[in-house]
Each structure stands twice: as structure tokens, then as C-alpha cells.
Amino acid sequence: MTTAHDRTDVHTPLVAGLLLAAGGGRRLGGRPKALLTHRGRPLVEYAVGVLRAAGCEVVHVVLGASAEAVRERAELPGCVLVDNPEWAEGMGSSLRAGLVSLAADPRGVDAALVLLVDQPGIGAEAVARVRAAYVARDSLAAASYDGQRGHPVLFGAGHWAGIAELAVGDRGARDYLAAHRDAITPVDCSDVAEPYDIDTEEDLAHLE
């Protein structure tokens, strides 16, 4: 089993994918977003594939609404599945659960690359760009779309405790990032991705 200590000689940083897929789809009639169909498979499978294609060998997936159904219907081999019983509180609880899981991963994770399950317009190229912004365990980076910060975001492990402390409700890491704005490396992804959300019935037109 490889740990962070074991890797000090080769110094190969481990940037893990963290997929937040717990939402209940309240504005979609209570359909869990993870199980919406995109390109013939559940959306959660597509998002995991994006993270893997971008170079994330380690992927943790936070489940909430209909977690049991997601486990049954989605094929997520090799992923660490994290149940968040407090998913209804908002994205903050899922982010906290994911960071706790990453911190406990025996492989020694140096940074979390956070992607949301309901943004299928963000593909592997954009995710790989943000992943490449990792420099050290105090790195902070975020995709930028026409000058506006979006996902994915990269959190070096040195920031996890501070992020978790401020991650409440639906704000996720927003307050922490606002307080550390000058430390964030923006990564322009406007030319390779579209950061729309699948939130409403009208948004379902984006799914293929």
C-alpha cells in the first residue's frame, strides 16, 4: 500500500477526483441527478469517466438522494463511494463528507479536484487543465468561463480543514474561496467547456 510518505522519494503528487453526486433534483420532480440518463448511461457514470479521462486514477463519489439505487444501477468500479445522509442540507455537507473521505484514503491524497455531477458540459479537457494547475498541497485553482469562476475546482490538502469549516448549506467552498481570492489560480476553460447546470425540466435538453 502506497502512502504519501512512501512517495517522498519520487514526489508524484496524487490529485484525486471528488464527484459531488448527492442532489435530489428537487426542481426535477425529485429525480436524483446522479441517475439522469446521458449518452445511454447514468449521469454519475459519465462524470466519473470525465475525471478518469482527465487523469484522476483515484475517484471518490459522494452519494445522497437514492444512494442505494445509484449503487445498484450505476457501474462505478474502483471508485470510493461516500454516503452523505445529510445531503438535503445542501452541497456543503457533501463537500465536507468528500474531504473527510479523501483525508482518510490510505494512498495519501495531495489535492481534491471537485466536479459536480450535474454539469455534463464540462469534459475531460477542462478538468485536465485545472488538474495541471496543481503545484503543491497549498494549491488553489478553479476553472474560469469568460472571467467567471466555476467548476471544476482544485483544493490542495492544506486547505481542506478550512474549507470544511466554512462549507455550510448550498455554499460549498464559496466563502472560503472568496476569502482566499488572491491565492486562486484561474484556468480559462471557456473554449473547451460549457458550465451549465441540469437543474430544471428545461435543462434536460442538454442531456444526450
PDB file of C-alpha atoms in Angstrom, residues 7-208:
ATOM      1  CA  ARG A   7       6.190   8.648  -2.332  1.00  0.00           C
ATOM      2  CA  THR A   8       8.549  11.304  -0.989  1.00  0.00           C
ATOM      3  CA  ASP A   9      11.493   9.987  -2.983  1.00  0.00           C
ATOM      4  CA  VAL A  10       9.702  10.182  -6.331  1.00  0.00           C
ATOM      5  CA  HIS A  11       7.422  13.054  -5.302  1.00  0.00           C
ATOM      6  CA  THR A  12       4.500  12.118  -7.501  1.00  0.00           C
ATOM      7  CA  PRO A  13       1.540  14.161  -6.282  1.00  0.00           C
ATOM      8  CA  LEU A  14      -1.810  12.409  -6.082  1.00  0.00           C
ATOM      9  CA  VAL A  15      -4.676  14.575  -7.308  1.00  0.00           C
ATOM     10  CA  ALA A  16      -7.930  12.706  -6.662  1.00  0.00           C
ATOM     11  CA  GLY A  17     -11.265  13.352  -8.295  1.00  0.00           C
ATOM     12  CA  LEU A  18     -14.102  14.260  -5.934  1.00  0.00           C
ATOM     13  CA  LEU A  19     -17.508  13.981  -7.580  1.00  0.00           C
ATOM     14  CA  LEU A  20     -20.448  15.546  -5.739  1.00  0.00           C
ATOM     15  CA  ALA A  21     -23.476  13.500  -6.817  1.00  0.00           C
ATOM     16  CA  ALA A  22     -25.862  13.644  -3.858  1.00  0.00           C
ATOM     17  CA  GLY A  23     -28.524  16.053  -5.134  1.00  0.00           C
ATOM     18  CA  GLY A  24     -32.176  15.034  -5.071  1.00  0.00           C
ATOM     19  CA  GLY A  25     -33.300  17.009  -8.112  1.00  0.00           C
ATOM     20  CA  ARG A  26     -35.997  18.929  -6.251  1.00  0.00           C
ATOM     21  CA  ARG A  27     -36.811  21.056  -9.332  1.00  0.00           C
ATOM     22  CA  LEU A  28     -36.779  17.912 -11.476  1.00  0.00           C
ATOM     23  CA  GLY A  29     -39.660  16.288  -9.669  1.00  0.00           C
ATOM     24  CA  GLY A  30     -37.404  14.567  -7.154  1.00  0.00           C
ATOM     25  CA  ARG A  31     -35.341  12.653  -9.695  1.00  0.00           C
ATOM     26  CA  PRO A  32     -31.794  12.172  -8.344  1.00  0.00           C
ATOM     27  CA  LYS A  33     -29.352  13.916 -10.663  1.00  0.00           C
ATOM     28  CA  ALA A  34     -26.878  11.044 -10.467  1.00  0.00           C
ATOM     29  CA  LEU A  35     -29.366   8.763 -12.234  1.00  0.00           C
ATOM     30  CA  LEU A  36     -30.394  11.069 -15.073  1.00  0.00           C
ATOM     31  CA  THR A  37     -29.529   9.428 -18.393  1.00  0.00           C
ATOM     32  CA  HIS A  38     -26.755  10.927 -20.524  1.00  0.00           C
ATOM     33  CA  ARG A  39     -25.370   9.131 -23.562  1.00  0.00           C
ATOM     34  CA  GLY A  40     -27.182   5.978 -22.558  1.00  0.00           C
ATOM     35  CA  ARG A  41     -25.859   5.669 -19.002  1.00  0.00           C
ATOM     36  CA  PRO A  42     -26.469   7.320 -15.617  1.00  0.00           C
ATOM     37  CA  LEU A  43     -25.005  10.813 -15.380  1.00  0.00           C
ATOM     38  CA  VAL A  44     -22.818   9.760 -12.452  1.00  0.00           C
ATOM     39  CA  GLU A  45     -21.061   7.220 -14.679  1.00  0.00           C
ATOM     40  CA  TYR A  46     -20.405   9.875 -17.310  1.00  0.00           C
ATOM     41  CA  ALA A  47     -18.919  12.265 -14.736  1.00  0.00           C
ATOM     42  CA  VAL A  48     -16.634   9.576 -13.292  1.00  0.00           C
ATOM     43  CA  GLY A  49     -15.469   8.835 -16.829  1.00  0.00           C
ATOM     44  CA  VAL A  50     -14.619  12.507 -17.311  1.00  0.00           C
ATOM     45  CA  LEU A  51     -12.495  12.543 -14.158  1.00  0.00           C
ATOM     46  CA  ARG A  52     -10.672   9.365 -15.163  1.00  0.00           C
ATOM     47  CA  ALA A  53     -10.067  10.609 -18.716  1.00  0.00           C
ATOM     48  CA  ALA A  54      -8.566  13.771 -17.203  1.00  0.00           C
ATOM     49  CA  GLY A  55      -6.012  11.689 -15.298  1.00  0.00           C
ATOM     50  CA  CYS A  56      -7.643  11.108 -11.903  1.00  0.00           C
ATOM     51  CA  GLU A  57      -6.882   7.496 -11.032  1.00  0.00           C
ATOM     52  CA  VAL A  58      -8.418   7.901  -7.568  1.00  0.00           C
ATOM     53  CA  VAL A  59     -12.070   8.995  -7.564  1.00  0.00           C
ATOM     54  CA  HIS A  60     -14.352   9.467  -4.545  1.00  0.00           C
ATOM     55  CA  VAL A  61     -18.081   9.872  -5.257  1.00  0.00           C
ATOM     56  CA  VAL A  62     -20.423  11.431  -2.692  1.00  0.00           C
ATOM     57  CA  LEU A  63     -23.935   9.963  -2.862  1.00  0.00           C
ATOM     58  CA  GLY A  64     -27.055  11.149  -1.090  1.00  0.00           C
ATOM     59  CA  ALA A  65     -30.520  11.052  -2.642  1.00  0.00           C
ATOM     60  CA  SER A  66     -31.417   7.466  -3.631  1.00  0.00           C
ATOM     61  CA  ALA A  67     -27.887   6.321  -2.812  1.00  0.00           C
ATOM     62  CA  GLU A  68     -28.939   2.680  -2.778  1.00  0.00           C
ATOM     63  CA  ALA A  69     -30.479   2.962  -6.251  1.00  0.00           C
ATOM     64  CA  VAL A  70     -27.349   4.673  -7.561  1.00  0.00           C
ATOM     65  CA  ARG A  71     -25.203   1.836  -6.231  1.00  0.00           C
ATOM     66  CA  GLU A  72     -27.487  -0.698  -7.917  1.00  0.00           C
ATOM     67  CA  ARG A  73     -27.865   0.975 -11.305  1.00  0.00           C
ATOM     68  CA  ALA A  74     -24.562   2.758 -11.896  1.00  0.00           C
ATOM     69  CA  GLU A  75     -21.322   0.969 -12.709  1.00  0.00           C
ATOM     70  CA  LEU A  76     -18.597   2.706 -10.704  1.00  0.00           C
ATOM     71  CA  PRO A  77     -15.749   0.184 -10.420  1.00  0.00           C
ATOM     72  CA  GLY A  78     -12.737   1.319  -8.432  1.00  0.00           C
ATOM     73  CA  CYS A  79     -14.486   4.370  -7.005  1.00  0.00           C
ATOM     74  CA  VAL A  80     -14.731   5.093  -3.293  1.00  0.00           C
ATOM     75  CA  LEU A  81     -18.458   5.633  -2.669  1.00  0.00           C
ATOM     76  CA  VAL A  82     -19.243   8.007   0.193  1.00  0.00           C
ATOM     77  CA  ASP A  83     -22.749   8.151   1.672  1.00  0.00           C
ATOM     78  CA  ASN A  84     -23.884  11.560   2.869  1.00  0.00           C
ATOM     79  CA  PRO A  85     -27.032  11.109   4.996  1.00  0.00           C
ATOM     80  CA  GLU A  86     -27.191  14.912   5.401  1.00  0.00           C
ATOM     81  CA  TRP A  87     -27.344  15.574   1.640  1.00  0.00           C
ATOM     82  CA  ALA A  88     -30.606  17.549   1.947  1.00  0.00           C
ATOM     83  CA  GLU A  89     -28.728  20.270   3.857  1.00  0.00           C
ATOM     84  CA  GLY A  90     -27.012  21.267   0.612  1.00  0.00           C
ATOM     85  CA  MET A  91     -23.735  20.968  -1.226  1.00  0.00           C
ATOM     86  CA  GLY A  92     -21.712  21.971   1.833  1.00  0.00           C
ATOM     87  CA  SER A  93     -22.445  18.712   3.644  1.00  0.00           C
ATOM     88  CA  SER A  94     -21.426  16.679   0.585  1.00  0.00           C
ATOM     89  CA  LEU A  95     -18.191  18.611   0.211  1.00  0.00           C
ATOM     90  CA  ARG A  96     -17.375  18.023   3.883  1.00  0.00           C
ATOM     91  CA  ALA A  97     -18.120  14.292   3.570  1.00  0.00           C
ATOM     92  CA  GLY A  98     -15.947  14.035   0.484  1.00  0.00           C
ATOM     93  CA  LEU A  99     -12.984  15.812   2.052  1.00  0.00           C
ATOM     94  CA  VAL A 100     -13.192  13.583   5.143  1.00  0.00           C
ATOM     95  CA  SER A 101     -13.150  10.532   2.882  1.00  0.00           C
ATOM     96  CA  LEU A 102     -10.176  11.813   0.886  1.00  0.00           C
ATOM     97  CA  ALA A 103      -8.242  12.614   4.062  1.00  0.00           C
ATOM     98  CA  ALA A 104      -8.730   9.001   5.190  1.00  0.00           C
ATOM     99  CA  ASP A 105      -7.629   7.478   1.869  1.00  0.00           C
ATOM    100  CA  PRO A 106      -4.518   5.378   2.625  1.00  0.00           C
ATOM    101  CA  ARG A 107      -2.968   6.299  -0.720  1.00  0.00           C
ATOM    102  CA  GLY A 108      -2.197   9.777   0.585  1.00  0.00           C
ATOM    103  CA  VAL A 109      -4.128  12.337  -1.463  1.00  0.00           C
ATOM    104  CA  ASP A 110      -2.423  15.697  -2.068  1.00  0.00           C
ATOM    105  CA  ALA A 111      -5.304  17.571  -3.690  1.00  0.00           C
ATOM    106  CA  ALA A 112      -9.006  17.232  -4.485  1.00  0.00           C
ATOM    107  CA  LEU A 113     -10.327  18.036  -7.940  1.00  0.00           C
ATOM    108  CA  VAL A 114     -14.021  18.754  -7.360  1.00  0.00           C
ATOM    109  CA  LEU A 115     -16.594  18.210 -10.110  1.00  0.00           C
ATOM    110  CA  LEU A 116     -20.405  18.446  -9.907  1.00  0.00           C
ATOM    111  CA  VAL A 117     -22.484  15.619 -11.362  1.00  0.00           C
ATOM    112  CA  ASP A 118     -24.991  17.987 -12.980  1.00  0.00           C
ATOM    113  CA  GLN A 119     -22.531  19.783 -15.274  1.00  0.00           C
ATOM    114  CA  PRO A 120     -22.056  17.415 -18.242  1.00  0.00           C
ATOM    115  CA  GLY A 121     -20.917  20.300 -20.440  1.00  0.00           C
ATOM    116  CA  ILE A 122     -17.595  20.194 -18.585  1.00  0.00           C
ATOM    117  CA  GLY A 123     -15.499  17.483 -20.184  1.00  0.00           C
ATOM    118  CA  ALA A 124     -12.121  15.878 -19.677  1.00  0.00           C
ATOM    119  CA  GLU A 125     -10.114  18.628 -21.374  1.00  0.00           C
ATOM    120  CA  ALA A 126     -11.297  21.305 -18.962  1.00  0.00           C
ATOM    121  CA  VAL A 127     -10.823  19.014 -15.966  1.00  0.00           C
ATOM    122  CA  ALA A 128      -7.297  18.126 -17.102  1.00  0.00           C
ATOM    123  CA  ARG A 129      -6.409  21.815 -17.410  1.00  0.00           C
ATOM    124  CA  VAL A 130      -7.425  22.512 -13.828  1.00  0.00           C
ATOM    125  CA  ARG A 131      -5.694  19.345 -12.615  1.00  0.00           C
ATOM    126  CA  ALA A 132      -2.473  20.559 -14.253  1.00  0.00           C
ATOM    127  CA  ALA A 133      -2.590  23.695 -12.078  1.00  0.00           C
ATOM    128  CA  TYR A 134      -1.522  21.635  -9.043  1.00  0.00           C
ATOM    129  CA  VAL A 135       1.836  22.804  -7.693  1.00  0.00           C
ATOM    130  CA  ALA A 136       1.828  21.920  -4.001  1.00  0.00           C
ATOM    131  CA  ARG A 137      -0.514  20.953  -1.150  1.00  0.00           C
ATOM    132  CA  ASP A 138      -1.388  24.636  -0.703  1.00  0.00           C
ATOM    133  CA  SER A 139      -2.568  24.998  -4.319  1.00  0.00           C
ATOM    134  CA  LEU A 140      -5.950  26.537  -5.119  1.00  0.00           C
ATOM    135  CA  ALA A 141      -7.220  26.626  -8.701  1.00  0.00           C
ATOM    136  CA  ALA A 142     -10.547  26.978 -10.471  1.00  0.00           C
ATOM    137  CA  ALA A 143     -11.888  26.863 -13.991  1.00  0.00           C
ATOM    138  CA  SER A 144     -12.812  30.228 -15.429  1.00  0.00           C
ATOM    139  CA  TYR A 145     -15.532  30.882 -18.008  1.00  0.00           C
ATOM    140  CA  ASP A 146     -15.472  34.334 -19.597  1.00  0.00           C
ATOM    141  CA  GLY A 147     -13.869  35.655 -16.425  1.00  0.00           C
ATOM    142  CA  GLN A 148     -16.316  33.977 -14.034  1.00  0.00           C
ATOM    143  CA  ARG A 149     -15.105  31.296 -11.611  1.00  0.00           C
ATOM    144  CA  GLY A 150     -16.704  27.880 -11.995  1.00  0.00           C
ATOM    145  CA  HIS A 151     -16.050  24.155 -11.750  1.00  0.00           C
ATOM    146  CA  PRO A 152     -14.006  22.114 -11.542  1.00  0.00           C
ATOM    147  CA  VAL A 153     -12.021  23.489  -8.631  1.00  0.00           C
ATOM    148  CA  LEU A 154      -8.789  22.151  -7.172  1.00  0.00           C
ATOM    149  CA  PHE A 155      -8.130  22.220  -3.436  1.00  0.00           C
ATOM    150  CA  GLY A 156      -4.698  21.303  -2.136  1.00  0.00           C
ATOM    151  CA  ALA A 157      -4.888  19.242   1.044  1.00  0.00           C
ATOM    152  CA  GLY A 158      -3.564  22.148   3.071  1.00  0.00           C
ATOM    153  CA  HIS A 159      -6.892  23.924   2.541  1.00  0.00           C
ATOM    154  CA  TRP A 160      -9.284  21.078   3.360  1.00  0.00           C
ATOM    155  CA  ALA A 161      -9.788  21.848   7.055  1.00  0.00           C
ATOM    156  CA  GLY A 162     -10.546  25.500   6.365  1.00  0.00           C
ATOM    157  CA  ILE A 163     -12.927  24.657   3.529  1.00  0.00           C
ATOM    158  CA  ALA A 164     -14.798  22.100   5.622  1.00  0.00           C
ATOM    159  CA  GLU A 165     -15.229  24.617   8.438  1.00  0.00           C
ATOM    160  CA  LEU A 166     -16.985  27.096   6.147  1.00  0.00           C
ATOM    161  CA  ALA A 167     -18.879  24.627   3.928  1.00  0.00           C
ATOM    162  CA  VAL A 168     -22.492  25.028   5.035  1.00  0.00           C
ATOM    163  CA  GLY A 169     -25.807  24.913   3.213  1.00  0.00           C
ATOM    164  CA  ASP A 170     -25.549  25.240  -0.548  1.00  0.00           C
ATOM    165  CA  ARG A 171     -22.491  27.486  -0.430  1.00  0.00           C
ATOM    166  CA  GLY A 172     -19.932  24.711  -0.618  1.00  0.00           C
ATOM    167  CA  ALA A 173     -16.478  26.296  -0.774  1.00  0.00           C
ATOM    168  CA  ARG A 174     -17.749  29.687  -1.926  1.00  0.00           C
ATOM    169  CA  ASP A 175     -16.989  31.563   1.307  1.00  0.00           C
ATOM    170  CA  TYR A 176     -13.532  30.035   1.652  1.00  0.00           C
ATOM    171  CA  LEU A 177     -12.644  30.857  -1.940  1.00  0.00           C
ATOM    172  CA  ALA A 178     -13.897  34.417  -1.518  1.00  0.00           C
ATOM    173  CA  ALA A 179     -11.625  34.835   1.495  1.00  0.00           C
ATOM    174  CA  HIS A 180      -8.650  33.444  -0.450  1.00  0.00           C
ATOM    175  CA  ARG A 181      -9.387  35.052  -3.799  1.00  0.00           C
ATOM    176  CA  ASP A 182      -5.812  36.216  -4.353  1.00  0.00           C
ATOM    177  CA  ALA A 183      -4.464  32.679  -3.909  1.00  0.00           C
ATOM    178  CA  ILE A 184      -6.654  31.125  -6.616  1.00  0.00           C
ATOM    179  CA  THR A 185      -5.077  30.266  -9.965  1.00  0.00           C
ATOM    180  CA  PRO A 186      -7.722  30.855 -12.647  1.00  0.00           C
ATOM    181  CA  VAL A 187      -7.702  28.358 -15.509  1.00  0.00           C
ATOM    182  CA  ASP A 188      -9.544  29.552 -18.598  1.00  0.00           C
ATOM    183  CA  CYS A 189     -11.788  26.789 -19.961  1.00  0.00           C
ATOM    184  CA  SER A 190     -14.168  28.927 -22.000  1.00  0.00           C
ATOM    185  CA  ASP A 191     -13.012  27.397 -25.277  1.00  0.00           C
ATOM    186  CA  VAL A 192     -13.486  23.747 -24.277  1.00  0.00           C
ATOM    187  CA  ALA A 193     -16.451  23.572 -21.874  1.00  0.00           C
ATOM    188  CA  GLU A 194     -19.887  24.956 -21.015  1.00  0.00           C
ATOM    189  CA  PRO A 195     -20.657  25.251 -17.280  1.00  0.00           C
ATOM    190  CA  TYR A 196     -24.446  24.905 -17.421  1.00  0.00           C
ATOM    191  CA  ASP A 197     -26.304  23.046 -14.654  1.00  0.00           C
ATOM    192  CA  ILE A 198     -29.042  20.448 -15.015  1.00  0.00           C
ATOM    193  CA  ASP A 199     -31.487  21.987 -12.557  1.00  0.00           C
ATOM    194  CA  THR A 200     -34.866  22.254 -14.284  1.00  0.00           C
ATOM    195  CA  GLU A 201     -37.006  20.358 -16.765  1.00  0.00           C
ATOM    196  CA  GLU A 202     -35.843  22.767 -19.485  1.00  0.00           C
ATOM    197  CA  ASP A 203     -32.207  21.929 -18.708  1.00  0.00           C
ATOM    198  CA  LEU A 204     -32.820  18.284 -19.566  1.00  0.00           C
ATOM    199  CA  ALA A 205     -32.472  19.285 -23.226  1.00  0.00           C
ATOM    200  CA  HIS A 206     -28.701  19.374 -22.633  1.00  0.00           C
ATOM    201  CA  LEU A 207     -28.618  15.628 -21.962  1.00  0.00           C
ATOM    202  CA  GLU A 208     -27.917  13.283 -24.867  1.00  0.00           C
TER     203      GLU A 208
END
